[in-house]
Amino acid sequence: MHIEQHSIARVGWLRAAVLGANDGIVSTASLLLGVVSASNSQQNILLAGIAGLVAGAMSMATGEYVSVSSQSDSEKAALAEEQAELHADFPGETDELTAIYLRRGLEPALAREVAEKLMAHDPLAAHARDELGITEISSARPLQAALFSALSFAVGAVLPLVVALITVPEYTLPAVTLSTLLSLAILGAVAARAGSAAVLPGMLRVTFWSALAMGISAGVGTLVGYAVG
């Protein structure tokens, strides 16, 4: 029996991991650039970086858990409703499944045969997949999403923080900027490769929007520095 493994099966944890790492790098780098532009104190950089890392990781974890839990609750409610419909009108649900396969191009007799076979095997799974679009791959996993988001955010946030701390003050701004853009380009390439997508568009998309975010943060930090200085 030939079983294929597709990259789409990784979409759940891959999305959470890439989002977390990207957020960790961009938000921490933007925060540090804002602080560096206003005040180049190593103590301020350290405090801002650690606070941003911890707060960001916790925010990512809770945000992912809440949002994915809402998706999971919706899926469970839809499945419960579908189960009730199966109990109330099994023949009607068989007709509904047949109609779905007819719309997908099967001949009437074959569509009916497929619907009846699937209804005899696992009617709820058949309707979940073909009527509701809920599959094992797309099913929401709140804890997995929260864990991958928090860990990847923390890993991503460490890079600009370490660069800021080991660089002499006058070179902190360009060092953080360049190292962040490089790491984001690598992240975009790795994410695209893991998802079997085109590498260059992924790199350019991540790098462009992240550079814009950091530029705005640095500009605001500079204005604040002038205002309070």
Coordinates of C-alpha atoms in Angstrom, one line a residue:
M1 CA 0.0 0.0 0.0
H2 CA 1.5 3.3 -1.2
I3 CA 1.1 6.2 1.3
E4 CA 2.4 9.6 0.2
Q5 CA 3.7 12.2 2.6
H6 CA 2.9 15.8 1.5
S7 CA 4.3 19.0 2.9
I8 CA 0.7 20.3 3.5
A9 CA 0.5 17.9 6.4
R10 CA 3.0 20.2 8.2
V11 CA 0.9 23.3 7.7
G12 CA -0.4 23.5 11.3
W13 CA 2.8 23.6 13.2
L14 CA 4.8 25.2 10.4
R15 CA 2.5 28.2 10.3
A16 CA 2.7 28.6 14.1
A17 CA 6.5 28.2 14.1
V18 CA 7.2 30.6 11.2
L19 CA 4.7 33.2 12.6
G20 CA 6.3 32.9 16.0
A21 CA 9.9 33.2 14.8
N22 CA 9.1 36.0 12.4
D23 CA 7.3 37.9 15.2
G24 CA 10.1 37.3 17.6
I25 CA 12.8 38.6 15.3
V26 CA 10.8 41.6 13.9
S27 CA 9.2 42.8 17.2
T28 CA 12.3 42.4 19.3
A29 CA 14.5 44.0 16.6
S30 CA 12.0 46.9 16.1
L31 CA 11.8 47.4 19.9
L32 CA 15.6 47.4 20.2
L33 CA 16.0 49.8 17.2
G34 CA 13.5 52.2 18.8
V35 CA 15.4 52.1 22.1
V36 CA 18.8 52.4 20.4
S37 CA 17.6 55.4 18.4
A38 CA 16.4 57.1 21.6
S39 CA 19.1 56.0 24.0
N40 CA 22.1 53.8 23.3
S41 CA 22.4 52.6 26.9
Q42 CA 23.3 48.9 27.2
Q43 CA 21.2 48.6 30.3
N44 CA 18.2 50.0 28.5
I45 CA 18.8 47.7 25.6
L46 CA 19.0 44.6 27.8
L47 CA 15.9 45.5 29.8
A48 CA 13.9 46.3 26.7
G49 CA 15.1 43.1 24.9
I50 CA 14.3 40.7 27.8
A51 CA 11.0 42.3 28.5
G52 CA 10.1 42.1 24.8
L53 CA 11.1 38.5 24.6
V54 CA 9.2 37.3 27.6
A55 CA 6.1 39.4 27.0
G56 CA 6.1 38.5 23.3
A57 CA 6.4 34.8 23.8
M58 CA 3.6 34.8 26.4
S59 CA 1.4 36.9 24.1
M60 CA 2.1 34.6 21.2
A61 CA 1.3 31.5 23.2
T62 CA -2.0 32.9 24.6
G63 CA -3.0 34.5 21.4
E64 CA -2.5 31.3 19.4
Y65 CA -4.2 29.2 22.0
V66 CA -7.3 31.4 22.2
S67 CA -7.7 31.8 18.5
V68 CA -7.0 28.2 17.6
S69 CA -9.3 27.1 20.5
S70 CA -12.1 29.2 19.0
Q71 CA -11.5 27.4 15.7
S72 CA -11.5 24.0 17.5
D73 CA -14.8 24.9 19.3
S74 CA -16.4 25.8 16.0
E75 CA -15.3 22.5 14.4
K76 CA -16.6 20.5 17.4
A77 CA -20.0 22.4 17.2
A78 CA -20.2 21.7 13.5
L79 CA -19.4 18.0 13.9
A80 CA -22.0 17.8 16.7
E81 CA -24.6 19.4 14.5
E82 CA -23.7 17.1 11.6
Q83 CA -24.0 14.0 14.0
A84 CA -27.5 15.1 15.0
E85 CA -28.5 15.5 11.4
L86 CA -27.2 12.0 10.6
H87 CA -29.3 10.5 13.5
A88 CA -32.4 12.5 12.4
D89 CA -32.2 11.9 8.6
F90 CA -29.7 9.3 7.5
P91 CA -31.2 8.9 4.0
G92 CA -31.3 12.6 3.5
E93 CA -27.6 12.9 4.5
T94 CA -26.8 10.2 2.0
D95 CA -28.5 12.2 -0.7
E96 CA -26.6 15.3 0.4
L97 CA -23.3 13.5 0.1
T98 CA -24.3 12.1 -3.3
A99 CA -25.1 15.6 -4.5
I100 CA -21.6 16.8 -3.4
Y101 CA -20.0 14.1 -5.5
L102 CA -22.2 14.9 -8.5
R103 CA -21.0 18.5 -8.3
R104 CA -17.4 17.2 -8.3
G105 CA -18.0 15.5 -11.6
L106 CA -18.9 11.9 -10.8
E107 CA -21.6 10.1 -12.7
P108 CA -24.9 9.7 -10.8
A109 CA -24.6 6.0 -10.3
L110 CA -21.0 6.2 -9.1
A111 CA -21.7 9.2 -6.9
R112 CA -24.5 7.3 -5.2
E113 CA -22.3 4.2 -4.8
V114 CA -19.4 6.2 -3.3
A115 CA -21.8 8.0 -0.9
E116 CA -23.4 4.8 0.3
K117 CA -20.0 3.1 0.8
L118 CA -18.7 6.0 2.8
M119 CA -21.9 6.3 4.8
A120 CA -21.7 2.6 5.7
H121 CA -18.0 3.0 6.8
D122 CA -17.9 6.3 8.7
P123 CA -20.7 8.7 7.9
L124 CA -19.5 11.5 10.2
A125 CA -16.0 11.4 8.8
A126 CA -17.3 11.5 5.3
H127 CA -19.4 14.6 5.9
A128 CA -16.7 16.3 8.0
R129 CA -14.3 16.0 5.1
D130 CA -16.5 16.5 2.1
E131 CA -19.3 18.8 3.4
L132 CA -17.5 20.7 6.2
G133 CA -14.0 20.6 5.0
I134 CA -12.6 19.3 8.3
T135 CA -9.7 16.9 7.9
E136 CA -7.0 15.5 10.2
I137 CA -4.5 17.9 8.5
S138 CA -6.6 21.0 8.9
S139 CA -8.0 20.2 12.3
A140 CA -7.2 22.8 15.0
R141 CA -4.7 21.9 17.6
P142 CA -4.5 24.8 20.2
L143 CA -1.7 23.4 22.5
Q144 CA 0.5 22.6 19.5
A145 CA 0.0 26.0 18.0
A146 CA 0.7 27.8 21.4
L147 CA 3.8 25.8 22.1
F148 CA 5.4 26.2 18.7
S149 CA 4.5 29.9 18.6
A150 CA 6.0 30.6 22.1
L151 CA 9.2 28.6 21.5
S152 CA 9.8 30.0 18.0
F153 CA 9.2 33.6 19.2
A154 CA 11.7 33.2 22.0
V155 CA 14.3 31.7 19.6
G156 CA 13.7 34.5 17.1
A157 CA 13.9 37.2 19.7
V158 CA 17.3 36.0 21.0
L159 CA 19.1 36.9 17.8
P160 CA 18.7 40.7 17.7
L161 CA 19.1 40.9 21.5
V162 CA 22.4 39.1 21.4
V163 CA 23.6 41.1 18.4
A164 CA 22.7 44.4 20.2
L165 CA 24.5 43.3 23.4
I166 CA 27.8 42.2 21.8
T167 CA 28.1 45.1 19.4
V168 CA 29.8 48.4 20.3
P169 CA 27.2 51.2 20.8
E170 CA 28.0 53.2 17.6
Y171 CA 27.4 50.1 15.5
T172 CA 24.4 48.7 17.2
L173 CA 21.8 50.1 14.9
P174 CA 23.3 48.8 11.6
A175 CA 24.4 45.5 13.2
V176 CA 20.9 44.8 14.5
T177 CA 19.3 45.9 11.2
L178 CA 21.6 43.8 8.9
S179 CA 21.6 40.7 11.1
T180 CA 17.8 40.8 11.4
L181 CA 17.2 41.2 7.7
L182 CA 19.6 38.3 7.0
S183 CA 17.9 36.1 9.5
L184 CA 14.5 36.9 8.2
A185 CA 15.6 36.1 4.6
I186 CA 16.9 32.8 5.9
L187 CA 13.6 32.2 7.8
G188 CA 11.6 32.9 4.7
A189 CA 13.7 30.5 2.6
V190 CA 13.5 27.7 5.2
A191 CA 9.7 28.2 5.6
A192 CA 9.2 28.1 1.9
R193 CA 11.4 25.1 1.5
A194 CA 9.6 23.2 4.3
G195 CA 6.2 24.0 2.7
S196 CA 7.5 23.1 -0.8
A197 CA 6.8 26.7 -2.0
A198 CA 8.9 29.0 -4.1
V199 CA 11.8 30.2 -2.0
L200 CA 12.5 33.7 -3.5
P201 CA 9.0 35.1 -3.1
G202 CA 9.0 33.9 0.5
M203 CA 12.3 35.6 1.3
L204 CA 11.3 38.8 -0.4
R205 CA 7.9 39.0 1.3
V206 CA 9.3 38.5 4.8
T207 CA 12.3 40.8 4.3
F208 CA 10.4 43.7 2.8
W209 CA 7.6 44.0 5.3
S210 CA 10.0 43.4 8.2
A211 CA 12.3 46.1 7.0
L212 CA 9.4 48.5 6.8
A213 CA 8.3 47.7 10.4
M214 CA 11.9 48.2 11.7
G215 CA 12.3 51.4 9.8
I216 CA 9.1 52.9 11.3
S217 CA 10.2 51.8 14.8
A218 CA 13.6 53.3 14.4
G219 CA 12.1 56.6 13.1
V220 CA 9.7 56.8 16.0
G221 CA 12.5 56.1 18.4
T222 CA 14.6 58.8 16.9
L223 CA 11.7 61.3 17.2
V224 CA 11.1 60.3 20.8
G225 CA 14.9 60.7 21.6
Y226 CA 14.8 64.2 20.2
A227 CA 11.7 65.1 22.1
V228 CA 12.9 63.9 25.5
G229 CA 16.5 65.0 24.9

